[in-house]
PDB file of C-alpha atoms in Angstrom:
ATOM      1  CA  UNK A  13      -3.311  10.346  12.419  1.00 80.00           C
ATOM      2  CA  UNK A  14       0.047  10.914  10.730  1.00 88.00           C
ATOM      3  CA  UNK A  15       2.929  13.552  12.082  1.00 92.00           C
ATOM      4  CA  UNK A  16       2.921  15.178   8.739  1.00 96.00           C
ATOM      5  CA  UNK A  17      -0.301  16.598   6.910  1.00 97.00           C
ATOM      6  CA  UNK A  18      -0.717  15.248   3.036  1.00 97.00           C
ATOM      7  CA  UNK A  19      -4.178  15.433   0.759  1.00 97.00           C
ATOM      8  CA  UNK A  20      -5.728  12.409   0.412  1.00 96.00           C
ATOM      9  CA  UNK A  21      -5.513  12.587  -3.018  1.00 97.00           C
ATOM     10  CA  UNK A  22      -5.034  14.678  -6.130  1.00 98.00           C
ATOM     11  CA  UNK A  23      -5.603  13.994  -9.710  1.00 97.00           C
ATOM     12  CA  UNK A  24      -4.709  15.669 -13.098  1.00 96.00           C
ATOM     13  CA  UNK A  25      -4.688  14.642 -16.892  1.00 96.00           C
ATOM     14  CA  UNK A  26      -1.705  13.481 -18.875  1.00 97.00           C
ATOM     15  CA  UNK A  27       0.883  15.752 -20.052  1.00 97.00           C
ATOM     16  CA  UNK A  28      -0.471  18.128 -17.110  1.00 97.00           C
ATOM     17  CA  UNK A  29       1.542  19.261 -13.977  1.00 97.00           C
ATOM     18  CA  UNK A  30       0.367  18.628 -10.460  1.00 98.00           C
ATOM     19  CA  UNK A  31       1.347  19.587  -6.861  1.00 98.00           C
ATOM     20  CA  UNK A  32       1.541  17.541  -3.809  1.00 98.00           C
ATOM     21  CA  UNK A  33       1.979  19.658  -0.252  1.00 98.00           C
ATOM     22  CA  UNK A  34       3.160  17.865   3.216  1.00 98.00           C
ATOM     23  CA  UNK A  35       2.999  19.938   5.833  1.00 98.00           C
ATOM     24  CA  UNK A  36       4.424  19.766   9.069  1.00 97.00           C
ATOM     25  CA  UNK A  37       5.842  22.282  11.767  1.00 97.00           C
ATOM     26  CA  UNK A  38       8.933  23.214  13.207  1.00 96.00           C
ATOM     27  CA  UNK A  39      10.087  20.129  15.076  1.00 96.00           C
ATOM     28  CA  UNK A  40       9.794  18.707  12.029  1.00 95.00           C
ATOM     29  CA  UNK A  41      10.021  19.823   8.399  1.00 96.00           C
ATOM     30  CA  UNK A  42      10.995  23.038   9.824  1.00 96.00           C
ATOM     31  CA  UNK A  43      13.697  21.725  11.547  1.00 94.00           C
ATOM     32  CA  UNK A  44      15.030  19.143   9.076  1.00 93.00           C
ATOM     33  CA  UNK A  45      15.478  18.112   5.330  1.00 95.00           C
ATOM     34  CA  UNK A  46      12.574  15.898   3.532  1.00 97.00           C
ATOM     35  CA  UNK A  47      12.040  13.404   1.131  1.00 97.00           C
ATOM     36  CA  UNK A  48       9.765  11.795  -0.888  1.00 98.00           C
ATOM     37  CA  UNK A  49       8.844   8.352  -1.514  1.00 98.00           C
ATOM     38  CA  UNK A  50       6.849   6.700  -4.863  1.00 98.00           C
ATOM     39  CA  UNK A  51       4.857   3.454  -4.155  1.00 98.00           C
ATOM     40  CA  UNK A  52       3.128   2.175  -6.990  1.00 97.00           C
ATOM     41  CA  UNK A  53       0.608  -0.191  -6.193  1.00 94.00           C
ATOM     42  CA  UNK A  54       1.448  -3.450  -4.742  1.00 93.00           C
ATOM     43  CA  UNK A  55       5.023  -2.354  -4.671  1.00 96.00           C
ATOM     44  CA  UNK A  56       7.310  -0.880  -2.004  1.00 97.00           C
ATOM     45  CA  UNK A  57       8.531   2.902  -1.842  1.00 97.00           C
ATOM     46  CA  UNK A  58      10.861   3.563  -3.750  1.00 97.00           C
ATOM     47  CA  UNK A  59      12.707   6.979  -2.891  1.00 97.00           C
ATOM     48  CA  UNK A  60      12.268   9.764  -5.499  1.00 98.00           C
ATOM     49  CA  UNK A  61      13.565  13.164  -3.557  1.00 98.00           C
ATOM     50  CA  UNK A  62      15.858  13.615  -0.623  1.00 97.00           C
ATOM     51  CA  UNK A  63      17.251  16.554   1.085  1.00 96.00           C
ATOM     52  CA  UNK A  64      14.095  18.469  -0.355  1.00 97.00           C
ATOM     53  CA  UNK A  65      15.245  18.767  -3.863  1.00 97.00           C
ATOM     54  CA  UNK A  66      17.630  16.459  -4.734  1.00 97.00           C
ATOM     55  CA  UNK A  67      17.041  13.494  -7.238  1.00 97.00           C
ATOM     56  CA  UNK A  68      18.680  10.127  -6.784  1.00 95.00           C
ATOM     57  CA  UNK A  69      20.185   8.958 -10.028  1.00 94.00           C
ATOM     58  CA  UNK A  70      17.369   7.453 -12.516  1.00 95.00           C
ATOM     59  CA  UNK A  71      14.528  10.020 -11.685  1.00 97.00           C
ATOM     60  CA  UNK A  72      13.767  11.702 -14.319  1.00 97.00           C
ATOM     61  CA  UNK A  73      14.056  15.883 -13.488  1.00 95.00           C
ATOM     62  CA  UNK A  74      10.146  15.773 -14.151  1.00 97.00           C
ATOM     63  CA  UNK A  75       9.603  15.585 -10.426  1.00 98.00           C
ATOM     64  CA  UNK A  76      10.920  18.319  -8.086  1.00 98.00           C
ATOM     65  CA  UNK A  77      10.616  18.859  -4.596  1.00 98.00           C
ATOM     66  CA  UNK A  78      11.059  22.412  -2.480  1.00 97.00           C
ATOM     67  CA  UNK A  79      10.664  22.988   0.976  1.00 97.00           C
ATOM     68  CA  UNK A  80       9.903  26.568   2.718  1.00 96.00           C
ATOM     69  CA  UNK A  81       9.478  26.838   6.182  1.00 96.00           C
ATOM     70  CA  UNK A  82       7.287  24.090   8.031  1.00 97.00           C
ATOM     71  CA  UNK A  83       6.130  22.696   4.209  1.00 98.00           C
ATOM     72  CA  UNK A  84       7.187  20.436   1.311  1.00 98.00           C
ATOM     73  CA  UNK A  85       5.833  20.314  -2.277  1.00 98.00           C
ATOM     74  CA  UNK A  86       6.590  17.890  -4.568  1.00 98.00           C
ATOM     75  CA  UNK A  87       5.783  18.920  -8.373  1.00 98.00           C
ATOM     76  CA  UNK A  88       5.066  16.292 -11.450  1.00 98.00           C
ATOM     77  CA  UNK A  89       5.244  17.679 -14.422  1.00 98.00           C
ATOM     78  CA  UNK A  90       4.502  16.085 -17.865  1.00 97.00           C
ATOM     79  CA  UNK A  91       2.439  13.808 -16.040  1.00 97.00           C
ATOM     80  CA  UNK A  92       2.490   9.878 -17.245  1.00 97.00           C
ATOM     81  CA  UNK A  93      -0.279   6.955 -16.894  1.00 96.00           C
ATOM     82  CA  UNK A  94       2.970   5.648 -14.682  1.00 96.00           C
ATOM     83  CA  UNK A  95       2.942   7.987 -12.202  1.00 97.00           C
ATOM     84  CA  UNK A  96      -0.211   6.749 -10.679  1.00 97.00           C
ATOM     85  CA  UNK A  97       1.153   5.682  -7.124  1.00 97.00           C
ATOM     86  CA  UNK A  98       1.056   6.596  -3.688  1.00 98.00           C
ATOM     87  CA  UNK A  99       3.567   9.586  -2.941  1.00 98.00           C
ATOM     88  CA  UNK A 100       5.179   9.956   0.746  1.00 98.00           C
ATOM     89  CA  UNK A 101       6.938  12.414   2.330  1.00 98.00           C
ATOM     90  CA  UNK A 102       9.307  11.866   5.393  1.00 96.00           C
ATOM     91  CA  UNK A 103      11.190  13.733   7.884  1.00 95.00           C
ATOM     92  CA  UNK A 104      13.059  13.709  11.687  1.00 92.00           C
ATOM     93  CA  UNK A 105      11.187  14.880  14.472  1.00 92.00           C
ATOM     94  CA  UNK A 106      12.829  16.334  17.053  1.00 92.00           C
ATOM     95  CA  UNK A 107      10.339  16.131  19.686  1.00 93.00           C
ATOM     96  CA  UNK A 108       8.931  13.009  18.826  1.00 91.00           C
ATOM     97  CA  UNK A 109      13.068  11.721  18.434  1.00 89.00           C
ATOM     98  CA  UNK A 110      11.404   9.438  15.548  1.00 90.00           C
ATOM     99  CA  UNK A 111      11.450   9.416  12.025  1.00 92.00           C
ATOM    100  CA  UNK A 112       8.054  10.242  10.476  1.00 94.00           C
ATOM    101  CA  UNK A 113       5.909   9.959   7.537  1.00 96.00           C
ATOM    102  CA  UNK A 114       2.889  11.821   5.880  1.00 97.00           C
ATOM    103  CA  UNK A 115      -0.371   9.787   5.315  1.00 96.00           C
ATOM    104  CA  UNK A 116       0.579   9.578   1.721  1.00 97.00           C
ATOM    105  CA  UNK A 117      -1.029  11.125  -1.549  1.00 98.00           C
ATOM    106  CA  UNK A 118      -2.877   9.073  -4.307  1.00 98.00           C
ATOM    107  CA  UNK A 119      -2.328  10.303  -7.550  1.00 98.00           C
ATOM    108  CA  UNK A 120      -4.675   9.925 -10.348  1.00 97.00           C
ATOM    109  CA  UNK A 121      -3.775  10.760 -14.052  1.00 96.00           C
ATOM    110  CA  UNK A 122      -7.227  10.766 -15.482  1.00 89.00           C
TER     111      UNK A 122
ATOM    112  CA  UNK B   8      23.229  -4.073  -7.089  1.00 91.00           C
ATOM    113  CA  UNK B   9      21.680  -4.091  -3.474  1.00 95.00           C
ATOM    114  CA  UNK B  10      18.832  -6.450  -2.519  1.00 97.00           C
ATOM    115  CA  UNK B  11      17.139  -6.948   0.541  1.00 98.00           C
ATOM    116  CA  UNK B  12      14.741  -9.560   1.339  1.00 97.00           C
ATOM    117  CA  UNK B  13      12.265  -9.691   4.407  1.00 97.00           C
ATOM    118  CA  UNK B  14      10.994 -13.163   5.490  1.00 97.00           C
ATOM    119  CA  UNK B  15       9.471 -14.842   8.465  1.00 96.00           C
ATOM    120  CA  UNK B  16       6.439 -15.487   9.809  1.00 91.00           C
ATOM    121  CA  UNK B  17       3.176 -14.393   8.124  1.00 94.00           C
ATOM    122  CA  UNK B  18       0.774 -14.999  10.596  1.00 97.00           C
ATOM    123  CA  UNK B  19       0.981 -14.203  14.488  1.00 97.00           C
ATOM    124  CA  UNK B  20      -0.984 -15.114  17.077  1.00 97.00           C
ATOM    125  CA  UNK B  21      -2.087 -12.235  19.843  1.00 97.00           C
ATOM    126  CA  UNK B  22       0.267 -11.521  22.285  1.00 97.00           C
ATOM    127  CA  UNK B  23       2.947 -13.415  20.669  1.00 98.00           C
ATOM    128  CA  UNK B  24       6.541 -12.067  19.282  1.00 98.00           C
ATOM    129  CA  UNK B  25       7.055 -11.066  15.337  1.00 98.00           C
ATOM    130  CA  UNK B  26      10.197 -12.258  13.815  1.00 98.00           C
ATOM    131  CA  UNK B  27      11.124 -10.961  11.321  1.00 98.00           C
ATOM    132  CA  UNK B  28      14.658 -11.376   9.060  1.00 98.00           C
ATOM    133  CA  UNK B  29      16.211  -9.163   6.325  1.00 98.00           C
ATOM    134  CA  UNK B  30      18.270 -10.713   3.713  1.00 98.00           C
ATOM    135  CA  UNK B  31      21.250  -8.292   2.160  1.00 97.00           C
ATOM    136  CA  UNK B  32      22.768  -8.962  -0.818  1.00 96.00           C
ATOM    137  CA  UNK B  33      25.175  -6.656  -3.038  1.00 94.00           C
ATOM    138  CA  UNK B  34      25.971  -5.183   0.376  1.00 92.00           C
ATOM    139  CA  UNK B  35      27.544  -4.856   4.001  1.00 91.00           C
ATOM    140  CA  UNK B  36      25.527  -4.362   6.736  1.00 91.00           C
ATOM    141  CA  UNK B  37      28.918  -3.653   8.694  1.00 90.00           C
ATOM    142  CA  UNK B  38      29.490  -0.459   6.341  1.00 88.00           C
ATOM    143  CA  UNK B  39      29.689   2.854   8.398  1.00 86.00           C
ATOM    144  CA  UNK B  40      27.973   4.752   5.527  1.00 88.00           C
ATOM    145  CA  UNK B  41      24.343   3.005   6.113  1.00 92.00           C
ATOM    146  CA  UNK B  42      21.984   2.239   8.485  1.00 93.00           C
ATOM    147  CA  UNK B  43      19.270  -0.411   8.175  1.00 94.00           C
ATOM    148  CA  UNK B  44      15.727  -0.557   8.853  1.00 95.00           C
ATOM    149  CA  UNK B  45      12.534  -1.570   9.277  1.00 97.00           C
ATOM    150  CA  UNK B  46       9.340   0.505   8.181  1.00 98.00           C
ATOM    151  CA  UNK B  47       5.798  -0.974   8.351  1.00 98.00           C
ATOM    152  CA  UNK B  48       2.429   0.421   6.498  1.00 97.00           C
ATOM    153  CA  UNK B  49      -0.821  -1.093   7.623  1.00 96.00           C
ATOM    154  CA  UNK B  50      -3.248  -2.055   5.098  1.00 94.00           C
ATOM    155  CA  UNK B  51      -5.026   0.916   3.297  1.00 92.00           C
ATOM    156  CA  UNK B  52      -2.782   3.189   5.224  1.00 93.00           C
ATOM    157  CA  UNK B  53       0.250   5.417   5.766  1.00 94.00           C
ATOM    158  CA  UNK B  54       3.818   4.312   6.369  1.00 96.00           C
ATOM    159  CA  UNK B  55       5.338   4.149  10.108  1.00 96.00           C
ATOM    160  CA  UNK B  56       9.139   3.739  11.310  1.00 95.00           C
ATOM    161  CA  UNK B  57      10.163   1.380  13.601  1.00 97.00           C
ATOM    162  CA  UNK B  58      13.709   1.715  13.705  1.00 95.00           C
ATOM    163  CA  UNK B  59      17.372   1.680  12.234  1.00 93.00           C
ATOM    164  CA  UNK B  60      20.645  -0.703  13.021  1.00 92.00           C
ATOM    165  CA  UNK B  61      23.751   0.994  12.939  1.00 87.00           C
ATOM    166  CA  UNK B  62      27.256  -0.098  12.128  1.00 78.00           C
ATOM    167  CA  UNK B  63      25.667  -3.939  12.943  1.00 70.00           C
ATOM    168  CA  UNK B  64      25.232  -3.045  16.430  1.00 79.00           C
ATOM    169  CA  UNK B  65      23.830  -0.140  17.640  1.00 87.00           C
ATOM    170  CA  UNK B  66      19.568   0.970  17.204  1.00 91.00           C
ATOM    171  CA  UNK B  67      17.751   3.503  17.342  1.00 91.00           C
ATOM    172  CA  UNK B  68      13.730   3.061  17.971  1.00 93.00           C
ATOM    173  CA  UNK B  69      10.582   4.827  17.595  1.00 93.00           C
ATOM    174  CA  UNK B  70       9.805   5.807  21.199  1.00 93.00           C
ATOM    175  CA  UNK B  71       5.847   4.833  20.725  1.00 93.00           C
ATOM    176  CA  UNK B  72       7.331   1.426  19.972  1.00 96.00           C
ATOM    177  CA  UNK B  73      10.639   1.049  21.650  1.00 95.00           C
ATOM    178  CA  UNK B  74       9.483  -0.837  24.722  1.00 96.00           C
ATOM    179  CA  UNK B  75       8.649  -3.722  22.005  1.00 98.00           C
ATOM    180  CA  UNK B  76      10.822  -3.769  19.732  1.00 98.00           C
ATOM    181  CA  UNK B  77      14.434  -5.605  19.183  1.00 97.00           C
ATOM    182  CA  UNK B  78      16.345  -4.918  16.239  1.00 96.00           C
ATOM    183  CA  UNK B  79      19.755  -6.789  15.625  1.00 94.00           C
ATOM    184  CA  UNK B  80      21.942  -7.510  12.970  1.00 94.00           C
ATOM    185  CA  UNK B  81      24.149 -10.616  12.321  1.00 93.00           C
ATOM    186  CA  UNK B  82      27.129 -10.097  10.799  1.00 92.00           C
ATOM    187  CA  UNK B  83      28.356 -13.765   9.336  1.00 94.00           C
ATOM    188  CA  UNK B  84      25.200 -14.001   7.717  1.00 95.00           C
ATOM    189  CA  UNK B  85      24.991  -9.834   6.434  1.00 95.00           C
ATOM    190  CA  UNK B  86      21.337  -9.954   7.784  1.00 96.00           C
ATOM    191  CA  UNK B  87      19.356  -8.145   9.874  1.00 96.00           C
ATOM    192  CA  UNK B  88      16.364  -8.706  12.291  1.00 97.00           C
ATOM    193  CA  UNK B  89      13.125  -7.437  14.090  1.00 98.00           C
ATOM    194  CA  UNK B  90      11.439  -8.944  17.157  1.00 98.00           C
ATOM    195  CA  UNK B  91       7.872  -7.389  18.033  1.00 98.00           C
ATOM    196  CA  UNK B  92       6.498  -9.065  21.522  1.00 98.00           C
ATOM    197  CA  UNK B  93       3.434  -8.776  22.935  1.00 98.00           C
ATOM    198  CA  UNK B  94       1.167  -7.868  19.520  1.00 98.00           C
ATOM    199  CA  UNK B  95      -2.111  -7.201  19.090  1.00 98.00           C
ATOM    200  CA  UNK B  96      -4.338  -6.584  15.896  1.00 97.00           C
ATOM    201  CA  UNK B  97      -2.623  -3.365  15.357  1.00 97.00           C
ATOM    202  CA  UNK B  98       0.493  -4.776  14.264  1.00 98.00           C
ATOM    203  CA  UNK B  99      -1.027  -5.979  11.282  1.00 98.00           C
ATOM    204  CA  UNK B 100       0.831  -4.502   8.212  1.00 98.00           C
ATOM    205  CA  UNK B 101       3.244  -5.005   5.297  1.00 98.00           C
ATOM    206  CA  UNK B 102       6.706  -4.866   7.107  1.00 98.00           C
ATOM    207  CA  UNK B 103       9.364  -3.625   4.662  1.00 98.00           C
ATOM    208  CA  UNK B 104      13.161  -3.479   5.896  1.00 98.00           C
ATOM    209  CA  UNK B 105      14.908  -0.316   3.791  1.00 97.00           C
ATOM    210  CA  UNK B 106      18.669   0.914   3.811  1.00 96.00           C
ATOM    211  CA  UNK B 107      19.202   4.306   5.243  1.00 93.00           C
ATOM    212  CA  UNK B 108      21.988   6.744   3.649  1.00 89.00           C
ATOM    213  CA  UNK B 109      22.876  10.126   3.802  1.00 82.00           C
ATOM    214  CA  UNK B 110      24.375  11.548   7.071  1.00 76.00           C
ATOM    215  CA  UNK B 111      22.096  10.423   9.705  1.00 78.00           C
ATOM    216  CA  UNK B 112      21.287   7.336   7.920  1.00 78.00           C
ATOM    217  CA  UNK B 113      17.367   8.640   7.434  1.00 84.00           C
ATOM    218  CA  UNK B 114      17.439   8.673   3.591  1.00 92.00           C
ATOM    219  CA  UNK B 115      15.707   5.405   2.824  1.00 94.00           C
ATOM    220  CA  UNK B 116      17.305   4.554  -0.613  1.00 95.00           C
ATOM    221  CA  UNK B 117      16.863   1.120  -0.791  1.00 96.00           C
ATOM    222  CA  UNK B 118      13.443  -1.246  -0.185  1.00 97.00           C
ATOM    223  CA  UNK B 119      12.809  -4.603   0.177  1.00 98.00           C
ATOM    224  CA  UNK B 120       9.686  -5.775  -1.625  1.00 97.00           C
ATOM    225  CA  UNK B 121       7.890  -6.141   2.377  1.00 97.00           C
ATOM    226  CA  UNK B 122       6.192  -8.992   3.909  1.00 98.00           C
ATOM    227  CA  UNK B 123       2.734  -9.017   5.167  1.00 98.00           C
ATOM    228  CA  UNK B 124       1.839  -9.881   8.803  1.00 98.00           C
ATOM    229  CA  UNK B 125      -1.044 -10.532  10.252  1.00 98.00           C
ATOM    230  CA  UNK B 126      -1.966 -10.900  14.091  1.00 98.00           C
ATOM    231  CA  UNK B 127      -5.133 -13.193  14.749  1.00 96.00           C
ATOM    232  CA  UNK B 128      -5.800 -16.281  16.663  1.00 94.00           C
TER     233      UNK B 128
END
């Protein structure tokens, strides 16, 4: 049972837009900044948001990320055959004192 | 360019002590700006923090795991290391190490490719 609450999964077609929510509470994404990891299969995360909207160079501005409150989103848009991966979010919890994850999202581009 | 690279043991027998090593290239692991890690994600699931090297010397643990774990970092060879004891079937998982940025260190920004370990006898 993961810290921070993600769907199992979402799906959407190509070229279409879709929404991935991680929700938390105040010790944790209400309390601190988030980010998002991309893990395509096989492969390792590779970080694609930090302080809750901010893109590391090379990401390209079709993903976003907002927080509000004890929730995250992370928004695709344009969406690729590419982007099918695992997406994580991650904060700090302050009563756990420990760094934690979501259960991770799998996203299908159908 | 950065490049980390986990390796050690694959297999672990009950009970026993993971050791693990992380590799850095195109990097310090005595730079104040980082912090280095070690993340694992069992199969089919979610990932899980384990805990962060500082400055080469000092950690910081996840407290479900902290009375297990030893993270350490040797300078001369700009590596760094995790020690698991006493493991059971639930420490089976892909281990990856990560560098942390940002100001805390908690912005994972860099991955190494992860090793898988099992425990069985």
């Amino acid at each position: 049972q993961s810290v921070l609450t993600q769907p199992p999964s979402v799906s959407a077609a190509p070229g279409q837009k879709v929404t991935i929510s991680c929700s938390g509470n105040t010790s944790n994404i209400g309390n601190d900044d988030v980010s998002w990891y991309q893990q395509l299969p096989g492969t390792a995360p590779k970080l694609l948001i930090y302080d809750n909207n901010k893109r590391p160079s090379g990401i390209p501005d079709r993903f976003s990320g907002s927080k509000s409150g004890t929730s995250a989103t992370l928004v695709i848009t344009g969406l690729q055959t590419g982007d099918e991966a695992d997406y994580h979010c991650g904060t700090w919890d302050t009563s756990l004192s420990a760094w934690v994850f979501g259960g991770g999202t799998k996203l299908t581009v159908l | 360019q950065l490049q980390l690279q986990e390796s050690g043991s694959g297999l672990v027998r009950p009970s026993q002590t993971l050791s693990l090593t992380c590799a850095v290239s195109g990097g310090s692991i005595r730079s104040s700006d980082y912090s280095w890690g070690w993340i694992r994600q069992p199969p089919g699931k979610g990932l899980e923090w384990i805990g962060n090297l500082y400055h080469s010397e000092n950690t910081y643990y996840n407290p479900s795991l902290r009375s297990r774990v030893t993270i350490s970092g040797d300078r001369s060879k700009n590596q760094f290391s995790l020690k698991l004891s006493s493991v059971t079937a639930a420490d089976t998982a892909v281990y990856f190490c990560a560098r942390g940025s940002g100001d805390f260190g908690d912005i994972l920004d860099s991955w190494g490719q992860g090793t898988l370990v099992t425990v069985s006898s």
